[in-house]
mmCIF file of C-alpha atoms in Angstrom:
data_model
loop_
_atom_site.group_PDB
_atom_site.id
_atom_site.type_symbol
_atom_site.label_atom_id
_atom_site.label_comp_id
_atom_site.label_asym_id
_atom_site.label_seq_id
_atom_site.Cartn_x
_atom_site.Cartn_y
_atom_site.Cartn_z
ATOM 1 C CA MET Q 657 -1.187 -6.186 -10.182
ATOM 2 C CA GLU Q 658 0.545 -3.179 -11.786
ATOM 3 C CA PHE Q 659 0.120 -1.097 -8.626
ATOM 4 C CA THR Q 660 1.467 -3.921 -6.445
ATOM 5 C CA LEU Q 661 4.531 -4.430 -8.640
ATOM 6 C CA ALA Q 662 5.270 -0.711 -8.781
ATOM 7 C CA LEU Q 663 4.989 -0.299 -5.024
ATOM 8 C CA GLY Q 664 7.118 -3.401 -4.516
ATOM 9 C CA ARG Q 665 9.911 -1.833 -6.539
ATOM 10 C CA LEU Q 666 9.831 1.281 -4.370
ATOM 11 C CA ARG Q 667 9.183 -0.103 -0.865
ATOM 12 C CA SER Q 668 10.964 -3.030 0.805
ATOM 13 C CA TYR Q 669 8.020 -3.939 3.055
ATOM 14 C CA VAL Q 670 5.649 -4.983 0.230
ATOM 15 C CA ARG Q 671 4.562 -8.637 0.258
ATOM 16 C CA VAL Q 672 1.964 -10.808 -1.501
ATOM 17 C CA ALA Q 673 0.430 -13.809 0.265
ATOM 18 C CA VAL Q 674 -0.398 -16.606 -2.176
ATOM 19 C CA ILE Q 675 -3.152 -18.950 -0.987
ATOM 20 C CA GLU Q 676 -3.214 -22.469 -2.389
ATOM 21 C CA ASP Q 677 -5.667 -25.338 -2.048
ATOM 22 C CA GLY Q 678 -4.461 -28.751 -3.197
ATOM 23 C CA GLY Q 679 -1.650 -27.154 -5.181
ATOM 24 C CA GLU Q 680 -4.018 -24.778 -6.959
ATOM 25 C CA VAL Q 681 -3.778 -21.006 -6.396
ATOM 26 C CA VAL Q 682 -7.102 -19.779 -5.014
ATOM 27 C CA GLY Q 683 -6.282 -16.348 -3.650
ATOM 28 C CA PHE Q 684 -3.884 -13.443 -3.129
ATOM 29 C CA LEU Q 685 -3.458 -10.810 -0.438
ATOM 30 C CA PRO Q 686 -1.113 -7.913 -1.200
ATOM 31 C CA PHE Q 687 0.030 -6.377 2.091
ATOM 32 C CA GLU Q 688 2.756 -4.472 3.903
ATOM 33 C CA ARG Q 689 4.854 -6.116 6.605
ATOM 34 C CA HIS Q 690 6.284 -3.602 9.056
ATOM 35 C CA ALA Q 691 8.433 -3.945 12.167
ATOM 36 C CA PHE Q 692 7.245 -6.267 14.968
ATOM 37 C CA GLY Q 693 4.950 -8.129 12.581
ATOM 38 C CA ILE Q 694 2.536 -5.226 12.048
ATOM 39 C CA GLY Q 695 0.598 -5.758 8.829
ATOM 40 C CA LYS Q 696 -1.280 -3.202 6.741
ATOM 41 C CA PRO Q 697 -3.126 -3.310 3.419
ATOM 42 C CA LEU Q 698 -1.008 -2.396 0.431
ATOM 43 C CA GLY Q 699 -0.670 1.362 0.050
ATOM 44 C CA SER Q 700 -3.185 1.803 2.852
ATOM 45 C CA TRP Q 701 -2.760 5.580 3.123
ATOM 46 C CA LEU Q 702 -3.043 6.043 -0.644
ATOM 47 C CA THR Q 703 -5.687 3.587 -1.828
ATOM 48 C CA THR Q 704 -9.424 3.929 -1.219
ATOM 49 C CA CYS Q 705 -10.332 0.233 -1.310
ATOM 50 C CA HIS Q 706 -8.567 -3.057 -0.613
ATOM 51 C CA GLY Q 707 -9.362 -6.702 0.061
ATOM 52 C CA LEU Q 708 -8.620 -10.345 -0.409
ATOM 53 C CA ILE Q 709 -8.475 -11.388 -4.077
ATOM 54 C CA ALA Q 710 -9.865 -14.914 -4.161
ATOM 55 C CA VAL Q 711 -12.082 -17.427 -5.878
ATOM 56 C CA PRO Q 712 -15.757 -17.212 -4.853
ATOM 57 C CA GLY Q 713 -16.579 -18.998 -1.608
ATOM 58 C CA LEU Q 714 -12.997 -19.264 -0.313
ATOM 59 C CA ASP Q 715 -13.167 -20.323 3.342
ATOM 60 C CA ILE Q 716 -10.062 -19.132 5.168
ATOM 61 C CA SER Q 717 -9.812 -17.286 8.461
ATOM 62 C CA ALA Q 718 -7.982 -13.994 8.840
ATOM 63 C CA ARG Q 719 -5.879 -15.359 11.716
ATOM 64 C CA GLU Q 720 -4.762 -18.264 9.541
ATOM 65 C CA ILE Q 721 -3.482 -15.738 7.010
ATOM 66 C CA LEU Q 722 -1.725 -13.749 9.735
ATOM 67 C CA ARG Q 723 -0.056 -16.872 11.100
ATOM 68 C CA ALA Q 724 1.209 -17.938 7.669
ATOM 69 C CA CYS Q 725 2.518 -14.429 6.949
ATOM 70 C CA GLY Q 726 4.207 -14.030 10.322
ATOM 71 C CA LEU Q 727 1.999 -11.102 11.291
ATOM 72 C CA SER Q 728 0.878 -10.242 14.794
ATOM 73 C CA VAL Q 729 -1.638 -7.564 13.738
ATOM 74 C CA PHE Q 730 -3.470 -6.574 10.574
ATOM 75 C CA ASP Q 731 -5.146 -3.160 10.686
ATOM 76 C CA PHE Q 732 -7.534 -2.036 7.907
ATOM 77 C CA ASP Q 733 -9.843 0.893 7.212
ATOM 78 C CA HIS Q 734 -10.903 0.598 3.533
ATOM 79 C CA MET Q 735 -11.611 -3.137 3.288
ATOM 80 C CA VAL Q 736 -14.394 -4.182 0.921
ATOM 81 C CA ALA Q 737 -17.171 -4.838 3.427
ATOM 82 C CA GLY Q 738 -18.689 -8.249 3.973
ATOM 83 C CA GLN Q 739 -15.818 -10.488 2.841
ATOM 84 C CA PRO Q 740 -16.109 -13.749 4.850
ATOM 85 C CA THR Q 741 -12.434 -13.632 5.876
ATOM 86 C CA TRP Q 742 -12.590 -10.130 7.329
ATOM 87 C CA ALA Q 743 -16.261 -9.644 8.266
ATOM 88 C CA PRO Q 744 -15.881 -11.086 11.816
ATOM 89 C CA HIS Q 745 -13.268 -8.422 12.524
ATOM 90 C CA GLU Q 746 -15.077 -5.367 11.166
ATOM 91 C CA SER Q 747 -15.584 -2.634 13.759
ATOM 92 C CA ALA Q 748 -17.322 -0.114 11.483
ATOM 93 C CA VAL Q 749 -18.788 -0.106 7.986
ATOM 94 C CA ARG Q 750 -18.998 3.150 6.057
ATOM 95 C CA PRO Q 751 -20.482 4.202 2.701
ATOM 96 C CA VAL Q 752 -18.276 5.360 -0.162
ATOM 97 C CA PRO Q 753 -20.021 7.777 -2.554
ATOM 98 C CA MET Q 754 -20.063 6.657 -6.176
ATOM 99 C CA MET Q 755 -20.964 8.269 -9.481
ATOM 100 C CA ASP Q 756 -22.827 5.431 -11.211
ATOM 101 C CA LEU Q 757 -22.579 5.872 -14.979
ATOM 102 C CA THR Q 758 -23.908 2.497 -16.071
ATOM 103 C CA GLY Q 759 -27.080 4.124 -17.402
ATOM 104 C CA GLY Q 760 -25.056 6.692 -19.338
ATOM 105 C CA PHE Q 761 -24.040 10.230 -18.463
ATOM 106 C CA ASP Q 762 -27.397 11.752 -19.413
ATOM 107 C CA ALA Q 763 -29.165 9.555 -16.855
ATOM 108 C CA TYR Q 764 -26.571 10.409 -14.234
ATOM 109 C CA ILE Q 765 -26.763 14.167 -14.760
ATOM 110 C CA GLU Q 766 -30.574 14.044 -14.706
ATOM 111 C CA HIS Q 767 -30.316 12.421 -11.261
ATOM 112 C CA VAL Q 768 -28.047 15.240 -10.055
ATOM 113 C CA ARG Q 769 -30.302 17.907 -11.547
ATOM 114 C CA THR Q 770 -33.403 16.385 -9.943
ATOM 115 C CA ASN Q 771 -31.965 15.660 -6.500
ATOM 116 C CA SER Q 772 -29.791 18.767 -6.079
ATOM 117 C CA PRO Q 773 -31.349 21.428 -8.330
ATOM 118 C CA LYS Q 774 -29.965 24.422 -6.431
ATOM 119 C CA ASN Q 775 -26.399 23.095 -6.362
ATOM 120 C CA TYR Q 776 -26.561 22.090 -10.010
ATOM 121 C CA LYS Q 777 -27.832 25.507 -11.126
ATOM 122 C CA THR Q 778 -25.138 27.252 -9.081
ATOM 123 C CA VAL Q 779 -22.359 25.193 -10.664
ATOM 124 C CA ARG Q 780 -23.654 25.800 -14.174
ATOM 125 C CA TYR Q 781 -23.941 29.548 -13.462
ATOM 126 C CA LYS Q 782 -20.322 29.631 -12.231
ATOM 127 C CA GLU Q 783 -19.240 27.636 -15.271
ATOM 128 C CA ARG Q 784 -20.755 30.205 -17.625
ATOM 129 C CA LYS Q 785 -19.188 33.024 -15.605
ATOM 130 C CA LEU Q 786 -15.745 31.373 -15.718
ATOM 131 C CA ALA Q 787 -16.045 30.931 -19.492
ATOM 132 C CA ARG Q 788 -17.023 34.576 -20.002
ATOM 133 C CA GLU Q 789 -14.184 35.903 -17.877
ATOM 134 C CA HIS Q 790 -11.350 33.478 -18.714
ATOM 135 C CA GLY Q 791 -12.180 31.549 -21.884
ATOM 136 C CA ASP Q 792 -13.990 28.437 -23.064
ATOM 137 C CA ILE Q 793 -14.157 25.517 -20.634
ATOM 138 C CA ARG Q 794 -12.729 22.176 -21.720
ATOM 139 C CA LEU Q 795 -11.508 19.010 -20.048
ATOM 140 C CA GLU Q 796 -8.469 17.068 -21.210
ATOM 141 C CA TRP Q 797 -8.875 13.340 -20.587
ATOM 142 C CA CYS Q 798 -5.716 11.264 -20.063
ATOM 143 C CA ALA Q 799 -3.326 14.208 -20.151
ATOM 144 C CA THR Q 800 0.171 12.818 -20.744
ATOM 145 C CA ASP Q 801 2.267 15.955 -20.283
ATOM 146 C CA PRO Q 802 4.510 15.607 -17.157
ATOM 147 C CA GLU Q 803 4.208 19.362 -16.609
ATOM 148 C CA SER Q 804 0.439 18.968 -16.165
ATOM 149 C CA MET Q 805 1.118 16.386 -13.445
ATOM 150 C CA ARG Q 806 3.516 18.775 -11.718
ATOM 151 C CA THR Q 807 0.850 21.478 -11.823
ATOM 152 C CA LEU Q 808 -1.663 19.171 -10.145
ATOM 153 C CA THR Q 809 0.745 17.945 -7.441
ATOM 154 C CA SER Q 810 1.778 21.539 -6.740
ATOM 155 C CA TRP Q 811 -1.868 22.469 -6.143
ATOM 156 C CA LYS Q 812 -2.342 19.409 -3.954
ATOM 157 C CA SER Q 813 0.776 20.109 -1.877
ATOM 158 C CA ASP Q 814 -0.446 23.655 -1.367
ATOM 159 C CA GLN Q 815 -3.842 22.310 -0.280
ATOM 160 C CA TYR Q 816 -2.230 19.923 2.210
ATOM 161 C CA ARG Q 817 -0.260 22.785 3.763
ATOM 162 C CA ARG Q 818 -3.242 25.165 3.860
ATOM 163 C CA THR Q 819 -5.438 22.595 5.575
ATOM 164 C CA GLY Q 820 -2.854 21.350 8.080
ATOM 165 C CA ARG Q 821 -2.472 17.913 6.485
ATOM 166 C CA VAL Q 822 0.703 15.964 5.775
ATOM 167 C CA ASP Q 823 2.054 16.731 2.301
ATOM 168 C CA ARG Q 824 2.279 13.319 0.671
ATOM 169 C CA PHE Q 825 4.262 14.675 -2.259
ATOM 170 C CA ALA Q 826 7.067 15.697 0.073
ATOM 171 C CA GLN Q 827 8.118 12.029 -0.085
ATOM 172 C CA PRO Q 828 10.104 11.346 -3.279
ATOM 173 C CA TRP Q 829 8.974 7.716 -3.520
ATOM 174 C CA ILE Q 830 5.328 8.805 -3.750
ATOM 175 C CA VAL Q 831 6.178 11.205 -6.572
ATOM 176 C CA GLU Q 832 8.005 8.362 -8.329
ATOM 177 C CA LEU Q 833 5.031 6.038 -7.815
ATOM 178 C CA ILE Q 834 2.606 8.611 -9.225
ATOM 179 C CA ASP Q 835 4.812 9.131 -12.268
ATOM 180 C CA GLU Q 836 4.959 5.376 -12.907
ATOM 181 C CA MET Q 837 1.186 5.041 -12.534
ATOM 182 C CA HIS Q 838 0.718 8.032 -14.851
ATOM 183 C CA ALA Q 839 2.680 6.196 -17.538
ATOM 184 C CA SER Q 840 0.605 2.990 -17.161
ATOM 185 C CA ASP Q 841 -2.026 2.283 -19.781
ATOM 186 C CA SER Q 842 -3.529 -1.133 -20.499
ATOM 187 C CA PRO Q 843 -7.123 -2.315 -21.060
ATOM 188 C CA SER Q 844 -7.463 -3.388 -17.417
ATOM 189 C CA PHE Q 845 -5.397 -0.744 -15.626
ATOM 190 C CA GLY Q 846 -4.019 2.738 -16.087
ATOM 191 C CA GLY Q 847 -3.374 6.111 -14.543
ATOM 192 C CA VAL Q 848 -5.747 8.864 -15.687
ATOM 193 C CA LEU Q 849 -4.823 12.525 -15.369
ATOM 194 C CA THR Q 850 -7.639 14.923 -16.213
ATOM 195 C CA MET Q 851 -7.203 18.685 -16.413
ATOM 196 C CA LEU Q 852 -9.906 21.339 -16.666
ATOM 197 C CA TYR Q 853 -9.018 24.481 -18.610
ATOM 198 C CA ALA Q 854 -10.551 27.916 -18.932
ATOM 199 C CA GLY Q 855 -9.120 29.078 -22.213
ATOM 200 C CA ASP Q 856 -5.486 28.022 -22.029
ATOM 201 C CA THR Q 857 -5.305 28.206 -18.232
ATOM 202 C CA PRO Q 858 -5.513 25.026 -16.111
ATOM 203 C CA VAL Q 859 -7.918 25.580 -13.225
ATOM 204 C CA ALA Q 860 -8.567 22.099 -11.761
ATOM 205 C CA GLY Q 861 -7.445 18.517 -12.163
ATOM 206 C CA HIS Q 862 -7.464 14.997 -10.840
ATOM 207 C CA PHE Q 863 -5.244 11.950 -10.983
ATOM 208 C CA GLY Q 864 -6.692 8.510 -10.331
ATOM 209 C CA LEU Q 865 -6.365 4.871 -11.236
ATOM 210 C CA ARG Q 866 -8.568 3.179 -13.827
ATOM 211 C CA THR Q 867 -9.679 -0.423 -14.002
ATOM 212 C CA HIS Q 868 -11.687 -1.857 -16.898
ATOM 213 C CA ASN Q 869 -14.854 -0.387 -15.344
ATOM 214 C CA THR Q 870 -14.007 2.092 -12.585
ATOM 215 C CA LEU Q 871 -12.123 5.348 -12.180
ATOM 216 C CA VAL Q 872 -10.856 5.575 -8.616
ATOM 217 C CA GLY Q 873 -10.603 9.033 -7.093
ATOM 218 C CA TRP Q 874 -7.113 9.720 -5.775
ATOM 219 C CA PHE Q 875 -5.782 13.276 -5.997
ATOM 220 C CA PRO Q 876 -8.266 16.033 -6.915
ATOM 221 C CA ALA Q 877 -7.072 19.650 -6.668
ATOM 222 C CA TYR Q 878 -7.637 23.098 -8.144
ATOM 223 C CA ASP Q 879 -5.922 26.449 -8.466
ATOM 224 C CA PRO Q 880 -7.035 28.449 -5.391
ATOM 225 C CA GLU Q 881 -7.009 31.638 -7.485
ATOM 226 C CA PHE Q 882 -10.156 30.290 -9.169
ATOM 227 C CA ALA Q 883 -11.835 29.006 -5.986
ATOM 228 C CA ARG Q 884 -14.809 31.375 -6.310
ATOM 229 C CA TYR Q 885 -15.884 29.487 -9.459
ATOM 230 C CA SER Q 886 -15.958 26.056 -7.712
ATOM 231 C CA PRO Q 887 -13.709 24.533 -10.401
ATOM 232 C CA GLY Q 888 -13.318 21.247 -8.517
ATOM 233 C CA ILE Q 889 -17.016 20.383 -8.777
ATOM 234 C CA MET Q 890 -17.104 21.647 -12.355
ATOM 235 C CA HIS Q 891 -14.193 19.326 -13.088
ATOM 236 C CA HIS Q 892 -15.889 16.306 -11.463
ATOM 237 C CA LEU Q 893 -18.976 16.677 -13.643
ATOM 238 C CA ARG Q 894 -16.940 16.940 -16.841
ATOM 239 C CA MET Q 895 -14.693 14.086 -15.726
ATOM 240 C CA ALA Q 896 -17.762 11.886 -15.193
ATOM 241 C CA GLU Q 897 -18.985 12.740 -18.704
ATOM 242 C CA GLN Q 898 -15.645 11.719 -20.195
ATOM 243 C CA ALA Q 899 -15.459 8.573 -18.065
ATOM 244 C CA ALA Q 900 -18.851 7.471 -19.385
ATOM 245 C CA SER Q 901 -17.835 8.220 -22.980
ATOM 246 C CA HIS Q 902 -14.743 6.022 -22.490
ATOM 247 C CA GLY Q 903 -16.870 3.073 -21.362
ATOM 248 C CA LEU Q 904 -16.372 3.325 -17.594
ATOM 249 C CA GLY Q 905 -19.314 2.459 -15.372
ATOM 250 C CA GLN Q 906 -18.474 4.309 -12.179
ATOM 251 C CA VAL Q 907 -16.301 6.874 -10.444
ATOM 252 C CA ASP Q 908 -15.283 6.045 -6.884
ATOM 253 C CA MET Q 909 -14.992 9.329 -4.956
ATOM 254 C CA GLY Q 910 -13.591 7.760 -1.783
ATOM 255 C CA LYS Q 911 -15.027 7.947 1.702
ATOM 256 C CA GLY Q 912 -14.743 11.276 3.440
ATOM 257 C CA GLY Q 913 -16.810 14.129 4.758
ATOM 258 C CA ARG Q 914 -16.868 16.504 1.812
ATOM 259 C CA GLU Q 915 -20.383 17.838 1.252
ATOM 260 C CA TYR Q 916 -20.083 18.010 -2.543
ATOM 261 C CA LYS Q 917 -19.802 14.219 -2.687
ATOM 262 C CA GLY Q 918 -23.236 13.956 -1.112
ATOM 263 C CA TRP Q 919 -24.990 15.628 -4.021
ATOM 264 C CA LEU Q 920 -22.743 14.279 -6.784
ATOM 265 C CA LYS Q 921 -23.275 10.663 -5.762
ATOM 266 C CA ASN Q 922 -26.062 8.441 -7.075
ATOM 267 C CA ASP Q 923 -24.840 5.199 -5.497
ATOM 268 C CA VAL Q 924 -22.612 3.915 -2.697
ATOM 269 C CA ILE Q 925 -20.454 0.921 -1.898
ATOM 270 C CA HIS Q 926 -19.378 0.015 1.623
ATOM 271 C CA VAL Q 927 -15.928 -0.349 3.116
ATOM 272 C CA ALA Q 928 -15.028 -1.570 6.575
ATOM 273 C CA GLU Q 929 -12.598 -0.655 9.320
ATOM 274 C CA GLY Q 930 -11.251 -3.290 11.647
ATOM 275 C CA ARG Q 931 -8.358 -5.100 13.227
ATOM 276 C CA VAL Q 932 -7.200 -8.709 13.416
ATOM 277 C CA SER Q 933 -4.566 -9.805 15.902
ATOM 278 C CA ARG Q 934 -2.837 -12.826 17.332
ATOM 279 C CA PRO Q 935 -1.827 -12.931 21.015
ATOM 280 C CA SER Q 936 1.518 -11.151 21.349
ATOM 281 C CA ALA Q 937 3.182 -8.234 23.106
ATOM 282 C CA ALA Q 938 3.441 -6.380 19.784
ATOM 283 C CA ALA Q 939 -0.319 -6.723 19.233
ATOM 284 C CA ALA Q 940 -1.047 -5.366 22.718
ATOM 285 C CA VAL Q 941 1.184 -2.336 22.243
ATOM 286 C CA HIS Q 942 -0.326 -1.710 18.807
ATOM 287 C CA TRP Q 943 -3.848 -1.841 20.266
ATOM 288 C CA MET Q 944 -3.000 0.720 22.961
ATOM 289 C CA GLY Q 945 -1.508 3.060 20.388
ATOM 290 C CA ARG Q 946 -4.156 2.785 17.688
ATOM 291 C CA THR Q 947 -7.579 2.025 19.162
ATOM 292 C CA PRO Q 948 -8.176 5.295 21.106
ATOM 293 C CA VAL Q 949 -7.097 7.335 18.058
ATOM 294 C CA ASN Q 950 -9.399 5.385 15.725
ATOM 295 C CA LYS Q 951 -12.357 5.764 18.089
ATOM 296 C CA ALA Q 952 -11.805 9.512 18.382
ATOM 297 C CA ARG Q 953 -11.517 9.843 14.593
ATOM 298 C CA ASN Q 954 -14.740 7.870 14.045
ATOM 299 C CA ILE Q 955 -16.635 10.073 16.486
ATOM 300 C CA VAL Q 956 -15.565 13.141 14.514
ATOM 301 C CA VAL Q 957 -16.304 11.602 11.098
ATOM 302 C CA ASP Q 958 -19.773 10.431 12.167
ATOM 303 C CA ARG Q 959 -20.839 13.881 13.400
ATOM 304 C CA PRO Q 960 -20.920 16.560 10.679
ATOM 305 C CA SER Q 961 -20.660 19.438 13.162
ATOM 306 C CA LEU Q 962 -17.517 17.968 14.723
ATOM 307 C CA TYR Q 963 -16.070 17.213 11.290
ATOM 308 C CA ARG Q 964 -16.535 20.829 10.190
ATOM 309 C CA LEU Q 965 -14.968 22.065 13.429
ATOM 310 C CA ALA Q 966 -11.975 19.740 13.035
ATOM 311 C CA ASP Q 967 -11.580 20.845 9.413
ATOM 312 C CA ARG Q 968 -11.564 24.531 10.451
ATOM 313 C CA LEU Q 969 -8.999 23.850 13.189
ATOM 314 C CA LEU Q 970 -6.691 22.043 10.755
ATOM 315 C CA LYS Q 971 -7.007 24.870 8.229
ATOM 316 C CA GLY Q 972 -6.186 27.367 10.965
ATOM 317 C CA PHE Q 973 -3.134 25.346 11.893
ATOM 318 C CA GLY Q 974 -2.119 25.230 8.249
ATOM 319 C CA ARG Q 975 -2.363 29.039 7.948
ATOM 320 C CA VAL Q 976 -0.267 29.549 11.084
ATOM 321 C CA ARG Q 977 2.353 27.060 9.921
ATOM 322 C CA THR Q 978 2.551 28.715 6.497
ATOM 323 C CA SER Q 979 2.930 32.190 8.028
ATOM 324 C CA LEU Q 980 5.859 30.973 10.134
ATOM 325 C CA GLN Q 981 7.820 29.729 7.142
ATOM 326 C CA PRO Q 982 10.713 32.057 6.151
ATOM 327 C CA GLU Q 983 10.456 34.031 2.954
ATOM 328 C CA PRO Q 984 12.717 32.847 0.120
ATOM 329 C CA ALA Q 985 15.953 34.822 -0.197
ATOM 330 C CA GLU Q 986 15.161 35.825 -3.763
ATOM 331 C CA LYS Q 987 11.797 35.808 -5.476
ATOM 332 C CA GLU Q 988 11.232 34.910 -9.095
ATOM 333 C CA PRO Q 989 10.175 37.678 -11.516
ATOM 334 C CA SER Q 990 6.422 38.143 -11.533
ATOM 335 C CA GLY Q 991 6.089 36.593 -14.977
ATOM 336 C CA ALA Q 992 8.039 33.427 -14.144
ATOM 337 C CA ARG Q 993 6.342 30.044 -13.866
#
């Protein structure tokens, strides 16, 4: 609810469908209504999971929802898989790697050590090396300092540019949303900023949303000057330890092709991609524009060799784009921050 209200204050296209049965509210669907009746899940390019919030066993068709909301199309790619309303329209179902902490952190880390012994030993070796060379390693849970958030978003923006991706933090409303989520803290919802330090130097961090049981991965990043130590993976392990100590049962790492997620995970959930439409010219145009792109993307995601190639090409594009940017007229002194 907090995320929906915050996004609604910042974006005019936010809507919530309220489903009633005999005058009783039985469900909600937060969504975005764009031009020509194009519907999308709320915050679809930010959130890692979405769905219909309803009483168990609710029997309502997706097209009935579209008709009531005045939508011609509803496109989704992180829908909780298997929901009766959306299941007939799923075109692909994909696993999302999870860090299951319900058995406690010791049980989780034993799973990692047993199933990926080489990776685990390498990370621990790099952790000891980082501590020797830069100071003791510690993780700050729920960092509240706005400057720490700016450090993280600066790293993430730099990563987006290096890898040829769109810099989400170039949009002021996203920065404002993140700041509002960072300030949220209730038993059922909050923003959690975690920062990993070597001595007094921040080397990696993550900002995500917390429910009563789950920490949702959102924006992980690290200082590229420390890349040789693999601080991002180091951070994830310490973040999982803190999440377990704060009573959380799982960390959702989000779907995606990063290899480190494969050996950090000890469970998965499934999310679906799909499309629902009603007969209209807008739906036809939307299909022509979106379907070929989605199919091409899925082919790449499903084939590790193609995914690695695409990732290298995007990084190459990012390096070229960065090299073409003009130098600033005046540089800061070397000691400035």
